Coordinates of C-alpha atoms in Angstrom, one line a residue:
Chain A
M1 CA -43.8 -97.5 72.7
S2 CA -40.1 -98.0 72.3
E3 CA -39.5 -101.6 73.3
L4 CA -36.0 -102.9 72.9
E5 CA -35.4 -106.0 71.0
H6 CA -34.2 -108.9 73.2
T7 CA -30.4 -108.8 72.5
D8 CA -30.5 -105.1 72.5
A9 CA -32.1 -105.2 75.9
L10 CA -29.5 -107.7 77.1
A11 CA -26.7 -105.5 75.8
A12 CA -28.2 -102.5 77.5
E13 CA -28.7 -104.3 80.8
Y14 CA -25.2 -105.8 80.5
V15 CA -23.7 -102.3 80.3
L16 CA -26.0 -100.9 82.9
G17 CA -25.0 -103.7 85.2
T18 CA -28.3 -105.1 86.2
L19 CA -27.8 -108.7 85.0
D20 CA -27.1 -111.4 87.6
A21 CA -24.1 -113.7 87.4
G22 CA -25.8 -116.2 85.1
E23 CA -27.1 -113.7 82.7
R24 CA -23.8 -111.9 82.6
A25 CA -22.1 -115.2 81.8
Q26 CA -24.5 -115.6 79.0
A27 CA -23.9 -112.1 77.7
R28 CA -20.1 -112.7 77.9
A29 CA -20.5 -115.9 75.9
L30 CA -22.5 -114.0 73.3
L31 CA -19.8 -111.3 73.2
T32 CA -17.2 -113.8 72.1
V33 CA -19.3 -115.2 69.2
D34 CA -21.6 -112.5 68.0
P35 CA -20.1 -109.3 66.5
G36 CA -23.5 -107.8 66.3
F37 CA -23.9 -108.1 70.1
V38 CA -20.4 -106.6 70.6
A39 CA -21.5 -103.6 68.5
K40 CA -24.6 -103.3 70.6
V41 CA -22.7 -103.4 73.9
Q42 CA -20.2 -100.8 72.6
F43 CA -23.2 -98.7 71.5
W44 CA -24.6 -98.7 75.0
E45 CA -21.2 -98.2 76.6
R46 CA -21.0 -95.1 74.5
R47 CA -24.5 -93.9 75.4
L48 CA -24.2 -94.4 79.1
G49 CA -20.5 -93.9 79.4
E50 CA -20.8 -90.2 80.0
L51 CA -22.5 -90.8 83.3
H52 CA -19.1 -91.5 84.8
T53 CA -18.4 -87.8 84.8
M54 CA -20.7 -87.5 87.8
V55 CA -18.6 -89.9 89.8
E56 CA -16.1 -88.3 92.0
P57 CA -12.5 -89.5 91.6
V58 CA -10.9 -91.4 94.5
E59 CA -7.2 -91.8 94.6
P60 CA -6.2 -95.4 94.8
E61 CA -3.5 -96.5 97.2
P62 CA 0.0 -95.7 95.9
G63 CA 1.1 -99.4 95.9
L64 CA -1.4 -100.3 93.2
W65 CA 0.7 -98.9 90.4
L66 CA 3.7 -101.0 91.5
R67 CA 1.5 -104.1 91.5
I68 CA 0.3 -103.3 88.0
K69 CA 3.8 -102.4 86.8
A70 CA 5.1 -105.7 88.1
R71 CA 2.6 -107.6 86.0
M72 CA 2.9 -105.6 82.8
T73 CA 5.6 -107.8 81.5
E74 CA 3.7 -111.0 81.9
P75 CA 3.2 -112.8 78.6
Q76 CA 0.6 -111.3 76.4
A77 CA -1.1 -114.6 75.7
E78 CA -2.3 -115.0 79.3
P79 CA -5.9 -113.7 79.3
V80 CA -6.7 -111.2 81.9
S81 CA -8.4 -113.0 84.7
L82 CA -10.6 -111.8 87.4
P83 CA -9.6 -112.1 91.0
E84 CA -9.1 -115.8 91.5
P85 CA -12.1 -117.4 93.0
Q86 CA -10.1 -119.9 95.2
N87 CA -9.7 -117.4 98.0
L88 CA -13.3 -116.6 98.0
E89 CA -15.3 -117.8 100.9
P90 CA -19.0 -117.4 101.4
P91 CA -19.5 -114.1 103.1
P92 CA -20.8 -114.1 106.7
A93 CA -24.1 -112.5 106.9
A94 CA -22.8 -109.8 109.2
V95 CA -20.3 -108.8 106.6
A96 CA -23.0 -108.6 104.0
A97 CA -25.1 -106.5 106.2
E98 CA -22.2 -104.3 106.9
V99 CA -21.5 -103.8 103.3
A100 CA -25.1 -103.1 102.7
S101 CA -25.1 -100.4 105.3
R102 CA -22.1 -98.9 103.6
E103 CA -23.9 -98.1 100.4
A104 CA -25.3 -95.0 101.8
P105 CA -22.0 -93.1 102.4
S106 CA -20.7 -94.2 99.1
L107 CA -23.8 -92.9 97.3
E108 CA -23.5 -89.8 99.3
E109 CA -20.2 -88.9 97.8
I110 CA -22.0 -88.5 94.5
E111 CA -24.8 -86.8 96.1
A112 CA -22.5 -84.2 97.5
T113 CA -20.8 -83.8 94.2
I114 CA -24.0 -83.4 92.4
A115 CA -25.6 -81.2 95.1
E116 CA -22.7 -78.8 94.6
A117 CA -23.1 -78.8 90.9
T118 CA -26.8 -78.3 91.5
A119 CA -26.2 -75.4 93.7
A120 CA -24.5 -73.6 90.9
L121 CA -27.4 -74.4 88.6
N122 CA -29.8 -73.3 91.3
A123 CA -28.4 -69.9 91.3
D124 CA -29.1 -69.6 87.7
M125 CA -32.5 -71.1 88.1
A126 CA -33.4 -68.6 90.8
Q127 CA -32.9 -66.0 88.2
A128 CA -35.1 -67.8 85.7
A129 CA -37.9 -68.3 88.3
P130 CA -39.2 -64.7 88.4
A131 CA -39.5 -64.8 84.6
A132 CA -41.6 -67.8 84.8
T133 CA -44.0 -66.1 87.2
A134 CA -44.2 -63.3 84.8
A135 CA -45.3 -65.7 82.2
E136 CA -48.0 -66.9 84.5
A137 CA -49.3 -63.4 84.9
A138 CA -49.0 -62.5 81.3
T139 CA -50.6 -65.4 79.6
A140 CA -54.4 -65.6 79.6
E141 CA -55.0 -68.8 77.6
A142 CA -56.3 -71.6 79.6
P143 CA -53.8 -74.4 78.9
V144 CA -50.8 -72.1 79.1
A145 CA -52.0 -70.6 82.3
E146 CA -52.3 -74.0 83.8
A147 CA -48.8 -75.0 82.6
A148 CA -47.4 -71.8 84.1
T149 CA -49.1 -72.2 87.5
A150 CA -47.9 -75.7 87.7
E151 CA -44.5 -74.5 86.7
A152 CA -44.0 -71.8 89.4
P153 CA -43.6 -74.2 92.3
V154 CA -41.5 -76.5 90.1
A155 CA -39.0 -73.9 89.4
E156 CA -38.7 -73.2 93.0
A157 CA -38.3 -76.8 93.9
P158 CA -34.6 -77.1 93.0
V159 CA -33.8 -74.2 95.3
A160 CA -35.6 -75.9 98.1
E161 CA -33.8 -79.1 97.2
A162 CA -30.4 -77.9 98.2
P163 CA -31.0 -78.0 102.0
V164 CA -32.8 -81.3 101.7
A165 CA -29.9 -82.9 99.9
E166 CA -27.5 -81.6 102.6
A167 CA -29.6 -82.9 105.5
P168 CA -28.8 -86.6 105.0
A169 CA -25.2 -85.9 104.6
G170 CA -25.1 -84.3 108.0
A171 CA -27.1 -87.1 109.4
A172 CA -24.7 -89.7 108.1
S173 CA -21.6 -88.0 109.2
A174 CA -23.0 -87.4 112.7
G175 CA -24.0 -91.1 113.3
E176 CA -22.0 -94.0 112.1
A177 CA -24.6 -94.7 109.5
P178 CA -26.9 -97.2 111.3
K179 CA -28.5 -99.6 109.0
A180 CA -32.0 -98.2 109.4
E181 CA -30.7 -94.9 108.0
A182 CA -29.1 -96.3 105.0
P183 CA -32.1 -96.5 102.6
A184 CA -33.3 -93.1 103.8
A185 CA -30.0 -91.5 103.0
E186 CA -29.8 -93.2 99.7
V187 CA -32.9 -91.7 98.2
P188 CA -32.0 -88.1 98.5
S189 CA -28.7 -88.8 96.8
L190 CA -30.6 -89.8 93.7
D191 CA -32.9 -86.9 94.2
A192 CA -29.9 -84.7 93.8
I193 CA -29.0 -86.4 90.6
E194 CA -32.5 -86.0 89.4
V195 CA -32.4 -82.3 90.2
T196 CA -29.3 -82.0 88.2
I197 CA -31.0 -83.7 85.4
S198 CA -34.1 -81.7 85.5
E199 CA -32.0 -78.6 85.7
T200 CA -29.9 -79.5 82.8
T201 CA -33.1 -80.1 81.0
V202 CA -34.4 -76.7 81.9
T203 CA -31.1 -75.0 81.1
L204 CA -31.1 -76.6 77.7
S205 CA -34.7 -75.8 77.2
T206 CA -34.2 -72.2 77.9
G207 CA -31.5 -72.2 75.4
A208 CA -33.7 -73.8 72.9
A209 CA -36.5 -71.5 73.7
Q210 CA -34.4 -68.4 73.1
E211 CA -33.5 -68.9 69.5
P212 CA -37.0 -68.9 68.2
S213 CA -38.3 -66.3 70.6
P214 CA -37.7 -63.2 68.5
E215 CA -39.8 -64.3 65.5
A216 CA -42.4 -65.9 67.8
A217 CA -42.9 -62.8 69.8
P218 CA -45.4 -60.9 67.7
P219 CA -48.4 -63.3 67.6
P220 CA -49.5 -64.2 71.1
L221 CA -51.8 -67.0 69.7
D222 CA -48.8 -68.7 68.3
G223 CA -47.1 -68.6 71.6
A224 CA -50.0 -70.4 73.2
T225 CA -49.9 -73.0 70.5
T226 CA -46.3 -73.7 70.9
A227 CA -46.5 -73.8 74.6
A228 CA -49.3 -76.2 74.5
T229 CA -47.4 -78.4 72.0
S230 CA -44.3 -78.7 74.0
A231 CA -46.4 -79.6 77.0
E232 CA -48.2 -82.2 74.9
T233 CA -45.0 -84.0 73.9
T234 CA -44.7 -84.3 77.6
P235 CA -41.6 -86.0 78.4
A236 CA -40.8 -82.8 76.5
P237 CA -37.6 -82.9 74.7
P238 CA -36.5 -79.4 75.6
A239 CA -34.0 -79.4 72.9
K240 CA -36.7 -80.4 70.5
A241 CA -39.0 -77.7 71.4
A242 CA -37.6 -75.7 68.5
P243 CA -38.2 -78.3 65.8
H244 CA -41.8 -78.7 67.0
W245 CA -42.3 -75.1 66.5
E246 CA -43.6 -74.9 63.0
A247 CA -45.6 -78.1 63.0
A248 CA -47.6 -77.2 66.1
P249 CA -51.3 -77.6 65.5
G250 CA -53.0 -75.7 68.3
W251 CA -56.3 -77.5 68.4
E252 CA -54.7 -80.8 69.0
A253 CA -52.4 -79.6 71.6
A254 CA -54.8 -77.7 73.7
P255 CA -56.7 -80.5 75.4
V256 CA -53.6 -82.6 76.0
A257 CA -51.5 -80.0 77.7
P258 CA -53.2 -80.0 81.1
A259 CA -53.6 -83.7 81.1
E260 CA -50.1 -84.6 82.3
P261 CA -48.6 -81.9 84.3
P262 CA -46.9 -83.9 87.1
P263 CA -44.5 -86.4 85.5
A264 CA -42.3 -84.0 83.7
P265 CA -41.5 -80.8 85.5
A266 CA -38.9 -79.9 83.0
S267 CA -41.3 -79.9 80.2
E268 CA -43.6 -77.6 82.0
A269 CA -40.8 -75.3 82.5
T270 CA -40.2 -75.4 78.8
A271 CA -43.8 -74.7 78.1
A272 CA -43.9 -71.7 80.4
E273 CA -40.6 -70.4 79.2
I274 CA -41.7 -70.6 75.6
A275 CA -45.0 -69.1 76.5
D276 CA -43.2 -66.4 78.2
A277 CA -40.9 -65.7 75.3
A278 CA -43.8 -65.9 72.9
A279 CA -46.6 -64.1 74.6
V280 CA -44.8 -61.3 76.4
P281 CA -44.2 -58.3 74.1
A282 CA -40.8 -58.0 72.6
G283 CA -39.3 -55.7 75.2
T284 CA -40.2 -57.9 78.1
A285 CA -39.1 -61.0 76.2
E286 CA -35.7 -59.5 75.9
V287 CA -35.6 -58.7 79.6
H288 CA -36.4 -62.3 80.2
A289 CA -33.9 -63.6 77.7
A290 CA -31.1 -61.9 79.6
P291 CA -31.3 -63.9 82.8
A292 CA -32.2 -67.0 81.0
E293 CA -29.1 -66.7 78.9
T294 CA -26.9 -66.7 81.9
P295 CA -27.4 -70.3 82.8
H296 CA -27.1 -71.4 79.3
A297 CA -24.1 -69.6 78.1
P298 CA -21.4 -71.1 80.4
T299 CA -22.5 -74.6 79.9
A300 CA -22.8 -74.2 76.2
V301 CA -19.5 -72.5 75.6
E302 CA -17.1 -74.3 77.9
P303 CA -17.6 -77.9 77.0
V304 CA -17.0 -76.9 73.4
V305 CA -13.4 -75.9 74.1
P306 CA -11.9 -79.4 73.8
L307 CA -14.1 -80.3 70.9
P308 CA -12.6 -78.3 68.1
E309 CA -9.5 -80.4 68.1
P310 CA -10.3 -83.3 65.8
P311 CA -9.9 -86.8 67.2
P312 CA -6.3 -87.5 66.4
S313 CA -5.6 -90.6 64.2
A314 CA -3.9 -93.6 65.7
A315 CA -0.5 -92.8 64.2
A316 CA -0.3 -89.1 64.5
P317 CA -0.9 -88.8 68.2
V318 CA 2.1 -91.0 69.0
L319 CA 4.4 -88.8 67.1
T320 CA 3.0 -85.7 68.7
A321 CA 3.2 -87.2 72.1
E322 CA 6.9 -88.1 71.5
E323 CA 7.6 -84.7 70.1
K324 CA 6.1 -83.3 73.2
W325 CA 8.5 -85.2 75.3
T326 CA 11.8 -84.7 73.4
P327 CA 12.2 -81.0 74.1
A328 CA 12.2 -81.8 77.8
V329 CA 15.2 -84.2 77.2
E330 CA 17.3 -82.1 74.8
P331 CA 16.0 -78.6 74.8
Q332 CA 19.4 -77.1 73.8
Q333 CA 19.5 -79.0 70.5
A334 CA 16.0 -78.0 69.6
V335 CA 16.8 -74.4 70.2
T336 CA 19.9 -74.5 68.0
A337 CA 18.0 -76.1 65.2
V338 CA 15.3 -73.5 65.4
R339 CA 17.8 -70.7 65.3
R340 CA 19.6 -72.2 62.3
R341 CA 16.4 -72.4 60.4
L342 CA 15.5 -68.8 61.4
R343 CA 18.9 -67.5 60.1
R344 CA 18.3 -69.2 56.7
W345 CA 14.9 -67.6 56.4
R346 CA 16.3 -64.2 57.2
A347 CA 19.0 -64.5 54.5
F348 CA 16.4 -65.6 52.0
A349 CA 14.2 -62.7 52.8
L350 CA 17.0 -60.2 52.4
L351 CA 18.0 -61.7 49.0
M352 CA 14.4 -61.4 47.7
T353 CA 14.2 -57.8 48.9
L354 CA 17.3 -57.0 46.9
V355 CA 15.9 -58.6 43.8
V356 CA 12.7 -56.8 44.1
L357 CA 14.5 -53.5 44.5
A358 CA 16.7 -54.1 41.5
V359 CA 13.7 -54.9 39.3
A360 CA 11.9 -51.8 40.6
A361 CA 14.9 -49.6 39.8
L362 CA 15.1 -51.0 36.3
L363 CA 11.5 -50.4 35.6
A364 CA 11.8 -46.9 37.0
A365 CA 14.7 -46.2 34.7
W366 CA 12.8 -47.5 31.6
R367 CA 9.9 -45.3 32.5
F368 CA 11.6 -42.1 33.5
A369 CA 15.0 -42.0 31.8
P370 CA 15.1 -44.6 29.0
E371 CA 18.0 -42.9 27.3
R372 CA 20.3 -43.3 30.3
V373 CA 19.7 -47.0 30.6
P374 CA 22.8 -48.9 29.5
P375 CA 22.2 -50.5 26.1
M376 CA 22.5 -54.0 27.7
L377 CA 19.5 -53.3 29.8
R378 CA 17.2 -51.8 27.3
P379 CA 14.0 -53.7 26.9
L380 CA 14.5 -54.9 23.4
E381 CA 18.1 -56.0 24.1
L382 CA 17.0 -57.9 27.2
M383 CA 14.3 -59.7 25.3
R384 CA 16.7 -60.7 22.6
Q385 CA 19.1 -62.0 25.2
M386 CA 16.4 -64.0 26.8
G387 CA 15.6 -65.7 23.5
V388 CA 12.5 -63.8 22.7
T389 CA 12.5 -63.1 19.0
V390 CA 11.6 -59.6 18.3
P391 CA 10.4 -59.0 14.7
A392 CA 13.2 -56.6 14.0
P393 CA 14.6 -53.5 15.5
T394 CA 12.4 -51.8 13.0
P395 CA 12.1 -48.2 13.6
P396 CA 8.7 -47.5 14.9
P397 CA 6.4 -46.9 11.9
R398 CA 6.1 -43.4 11.2
R399 CA 2.7 -42.2 12.2
P400 CA 0.8 -40.1 9.6
L401 CA 0.7 -36.6 10.8
L402 CA -2.4 -35.7 12.7
P403 CA -4.7 -33.3 10.8
Q404 CA -3.9 -30.5 13.2
T405 CA -0.2 -30.7 12.7
Q406 CA -0.3 -29.1 9.2
Y407 CA -1.4 -25.9 10.9
D408 CA 1.4 -26.0 13.3
E409 CA 4.0 -24.8 11.0
Chain B
M1 CA -6.6 -82.2 84.3
T2 CA -5.8 -84.3 81.3
T3 CA -7.9 -83.6 78.3
P4 CA -9.6 -86.4 76.3
V5 CA -7.2 -85.6 73.4
E6 CA -4.2 -86.2 75.7
I7 CA -5.7 -89.5 76.9
T8 CA -6.2 -90.5 73.3
W9 CA -2.6 -89.8 72.6
L10 CA -1.5 -91.8 75.6
L11 CA -3.7 -94.7 74.6
A12 CA -2.3 -94.7 71.2
A13 CA 1.2 -94.8 72.6
V14 CA 0.2 -97.5 75.0
A15 CA -1.1 -99.5 72.1
K16 CA 2.5 -99.5 70.7
G17 CA 3.9 -100.7 74.0
D18 CA 5.1 -97.5 75.5
A19 CA 5.4 -98.2 79.2
L20 CA 6.1 -94.5 80.0
A21 CA 2.9 -93.5 78.4
F22 CA 1.1 -96.2 80.3
E23 CA 2.4 -94.8 83.6
R24 CA 1.2 -91.3 82.6
L25 CA -2.1 -92.8 81.6
Y26 CA -2.4 -94.4 84.9
G27 CA -1.6 -91.2 86.7
A28 CA -4.2 -89.3 84.7
T29 CA -7.1 -91.8 85.0
S30 CA -6.6 -94.0 88.0
A31 CA -8.6 -91.8 90.4
K32 CA -11.6 -91.7 88.1
L33 CA -11.6 -95.4 87.5
Y34 CA -11.1 -96.1 91.2
G35 CA -14.0 -93.9 92.1
V36 CA -16.2 -95.8 89.7
V37 CA -15.1 -99.2 90.8
L38 CA -15.2 -98.3 94.4
R39 CA -18.8 -97.2 94.1
I40 CA -19.7 -100.6 92.7
L41 CA -17.7 -102.8 95.0
R42 CA -17.7 -100.6 98.1
R43 CA -14.5 -102.2 99.3
H44 CA -11.0 -101.0 98.8
D45 CA -9.4 -104.5 98.6
L46 CA -11.8 -105.7 95.9
A47 CA -11.6 -102.4 94.1
A48 CA -7.8 -102.5 94.0
D49 CA -7.9 -106.0 92.6
V50 CA -10.3 -105.0 89.9
M51 CA -8.2 -101.9 89.1
E52 CA -5.1 -104.1 88.7
H53 CA -6.9 -106.3 86.2
A54 CA -8.6 -103.4 84.4
Y55 CA -5.3 -101.6 83.8
L56 CA -3.6 -104.8 82.7
Q57 CA -6.4 -105.3 80.2
I58 CA -6.1 -101.7 79.1
W59 CA -2.3 -102.2 78.7
R60 CA -2.9 -105.2 76.5
S61 CA -5.9 -104.1 74.5
A62 CA -5.3 -100.3 74.1
G63 CA -5.1 -101.0 70.4
E64 CA -8.8 -101.9 70.4
F65 CA -9.8 -98.4 71.4
D66 CA -11.3 -96.5 68.6
P67 CA -11.4 -92.7 69.1
A68 CA -14.1 -92.5 66.5
N69 CA -16.3 -94.8 68.6
S70 CA -16.2 -93.4 72.1
A71 CA -14.5 -91.0 74.4
P72 CA -11.2 -92.4 75.7
L73 CA -12.1 -92.1 79.4
A74 CA -15.5 -93.6 78.8
W75 CA -13.9 -96.6 77.1
M76 CA -11.5 -97.1 80.1
V77 CA -14.4 -96.7 82.5
A78 CA -16.3 -99.3 80.6
V79 CA -13.5 -101.8 80.8
A80 CA -13.2 -101.3 84.6
R81 CA -16.9 -101.4 85.1
R82 CA -17.2 -104.7 83.3
L83 CA -14.6 -106.3 85.6
A84 CA -16.1 -104.6 88.7
I85 CA -19.6 -105.9 88.0
D86 CA -18.3 -109.4 87.3
T87 CA -16.6 -109.3 90.6
A88 CA -19.6 -107.9 92.4
R89 CA -21.7 -110.8 91.1
R90 CA -19.4 -113.3 92.7
P91 CA -19.7 -114.2 96.4
S92 CA -17.2 -111.8 97.8
P93 CA -14.6 -112.9 100.4
P94 CA -14.3 -111.1 103.7
A95 CA -11.5 -108.6 103.8
A96 CA -8.1 -109.8 105.0
D97 CA -8.5 -108.6 108.6
G98 CA -12.0 -110.0 108.8
E99 CA -13.6 -106.7 108.7
P100 CA -14.5 -104.8 105.5
E101 CA -12.6 -101.7 105.0
V102 CA -14.3 -98.6 105.9
I103 CA -15.0 -96.2 103.1
D104 CA -14.4 -92.8 104.3
D105 CA -17.3 -90.5 103.9
N106 CA -15.1 -87.5 103.6
E107 CA -12.9 -88.4 100.7
G108 CA -12.9 -84.8 99.5
P109 CA -16.1 -84.6 97.6
G110 CA -15.6 -82.1 94.8
A111 CA -18.1 -80.5 92.6
V112 CA -18.5 -81.5 89.1
P113 CA -17.6 -78.2 87.5
R114 CA -20.2 -77.2 85.0
H115 CA -17.7 -77.1 82.2
Q116 CA -17.3 -80.8 82.6
L117 CA -20.9 -81.2 81.5
T118 CA -20.0 -82.2 78.0
D119 CA -22.5 -82.0 75.3
D120 CA -22.9 -85.7 75.3
L121 CA -23.6 -85.8 79.0
K122 CA -26.0 -83.0 78.7
R123 CA -27.9 -84.8 76.0
L124 CA -27.9 -88.0 78.1
L125 CA -29.1 -86.1 81.1
T126 CA -31.8 -84.5 79.1
C127 CA -33.0 -87.8 77.9
I128 CA -32.9 -89.3 81.3
G129 CA -34.7 -86.3 82.6
R130 CA -37.6 -87.1 80.3
L131 CA -38.3 -90.3 82.3
A132 CA -40.7 -90.3 85.2
P133 CA -38.8 -89.5 88.4
D134 CA -39.0 -92.9 89.9
R135 CA -37.7 -94.4 86.7
Q136 CA -34.9 -91.9 86.6
R137 CA -33.9 -93.0 90.1
M138 CA -34.1 -96.6 89.2
L139 CA -31.8 -96.1 86.2
L140 CA -29.2 -94.1 88.0
L141 CA -29.2 -96.4 91.0
A142 CA -28.6 -99.3 88.6
Y143 CA -25.8 -97.5 86.8
Y144 CA -23.9 -96.1 89.7
G145 CA -24.3 -99.0 92.0
A146 CA -24.5 -101.7 89.3
F147 CA -27.0 -103.6 91.4
S148 CA -28.6 -106.7 89.9
C149 CA -32.3 -106.6 89.2
E150 CA -33.0 -108.7 92.3
Q151 CA -30.9 -106.4 94.5
L152 CA -32.5 -103.3 93.0
A153 CA -36.0 -104.8 93.4
A154 CA -35.4 -105.5 97.0
K155 CA -34.0 -102.0 97.5
L156 CA -36.9 -100.3 95.8
D157 CA -39.4 -102.7 97.2
M158 CA -41.0 -103.8 94.0
P159 CA -41.4 -107.1 92.1
V160 CA -38.4 -108.1 90.0
D161 CA -40.3 -108.6 86.8
A162 CA -42.0 -105.2 87.0
L163 CA -38.7 -103.6 87.7
R164 CA -37.0 -105.2 84.8
A165 CA -39.8 -104.3 82.4
S166 CA -39.7 -100.8 83.6
L167 CA -35.9 -100.6 83.3
R168 CA -36.0 -101.9 79.8
R169 CA -38.7 -99.5 78.8
S170 CA -36.6 -96.7 80.3
L171 CA -33.6 -97.8 78.4
G172 CA -35.6 -98.0 75.2
E173 CA -36.9 -94.5 75.7
V174 CA -33.5 -93.1 76.4
A175 CA -32.1 -94.9 73.4
Q176 CA -34.8 -93.4 71.2
C177 CA -34.3 -90.0 72.7
L178 CA -30.6 -90.1 72.1
K179 CA -31.1 -91.2 68.5
S180 CA -33.4 -88.3 67.6

């Protein structure tokens, strides 16, 4: 299906870290000569780079900074070299074995991290689970029912996972990680990661399922169709469930849906969720939507917080950063400057107020007591002074008397 | 907690040779980089060496960082990972005292708060989540441990060729998923 082209695969594996020494040397050589390959490597670094978030930080020894600082002033030309190979000796087998046995604890750190993150997600999932069972009961169509039944245990799985993930941690801390235990302890750690992944998937899918649910609620048949479709696209892009919505041809989806339940638990969850949202009458759908919303909302909202700030350009940030530091150095001066500026603004505002009042007074005088306005300030006089040529101080043309006026006398 | 925007500022200042900014950058990011490197090398002495070289490289090539192209911390992690994997592929020397340093199990495992699940990470996890479970495990093990295909094949007890083919297929699928 989606095969990577050779250099793309090389770039991906280079970033992933699965190349051996020779292949890495080849990739490094390619990096120096082939800008296209550089772009591919950067592309993959960007794609996979976010995984580092799951790695728990470890404080390095305090002396490390001093070592780095001492070498900062070295001439720029000298290329950064890896640890010199001359002090390398072939590792004794015992050491290698020891190192191998140590993988388990190190993996466990991540496991613990992820297990905790998972626990939070689990709590949300637990709320979503009953809704899924409701879907099972409510939906009568064959494929959907199957998806839902398959889903029920799946939704429970993460909850059951938590104790499992903790078990190896306890085992490892109790014993000094004997070698036999190492591989056993390693697997659950990744399980925990997988749980996180599948739950993220589910969380996202519930979010995706919610948006279309109101309009999808009325026709139950449609619900079955969409459920089947999202199961059909089995590795099931939960986020994509929504786009698939309109295009879903029911007849095509129906036979496929039951075909691959096991590989993608997340997708089944999606199917059931969607079926739930679609088939259950509007009132129930809303009830379901409420708990489903809870897992989604926090994840959706919080990460957004840093995003609105646009990525600062190269020049601006420096200035801002310096500005940020100056006040700390000379706060007094900054305060004085701000005060002076403030005073200037206040004077200006006062002046403008007076001008506005004067104009208002003049206008009022013209309107209500034109005869008491000093001649200098009469409208015509003012206009003449300002250079506006007024035709002449001709007396206003005498209006012909209105017809009624002759009777007035 | 230093935000990505702050790290971008610091990197921009470092690119202009601001040593103070570099010290702040080190303070803000060294624990994360050390965690990544230590997971790959599993030895404090080697990890510290790699950290030293990684930060010197960051000090000298901070100007190459392009905020439009990647997240700042991900860029720094990528620099450190490259060096760490290169080091891991060499025959490693025994530690100075003849005994590899012990990596403490209880180095304060903290949860990844859910607000740290950025949109990008969620997308990535969703795409990885679409892989079959055994292939998910393979991919994550490869990334976090940076094992070579041979090591990974031995660990997962499967032929190297099959593993590599499966891994590449996984990467292709993830790439396609992220693209869409």
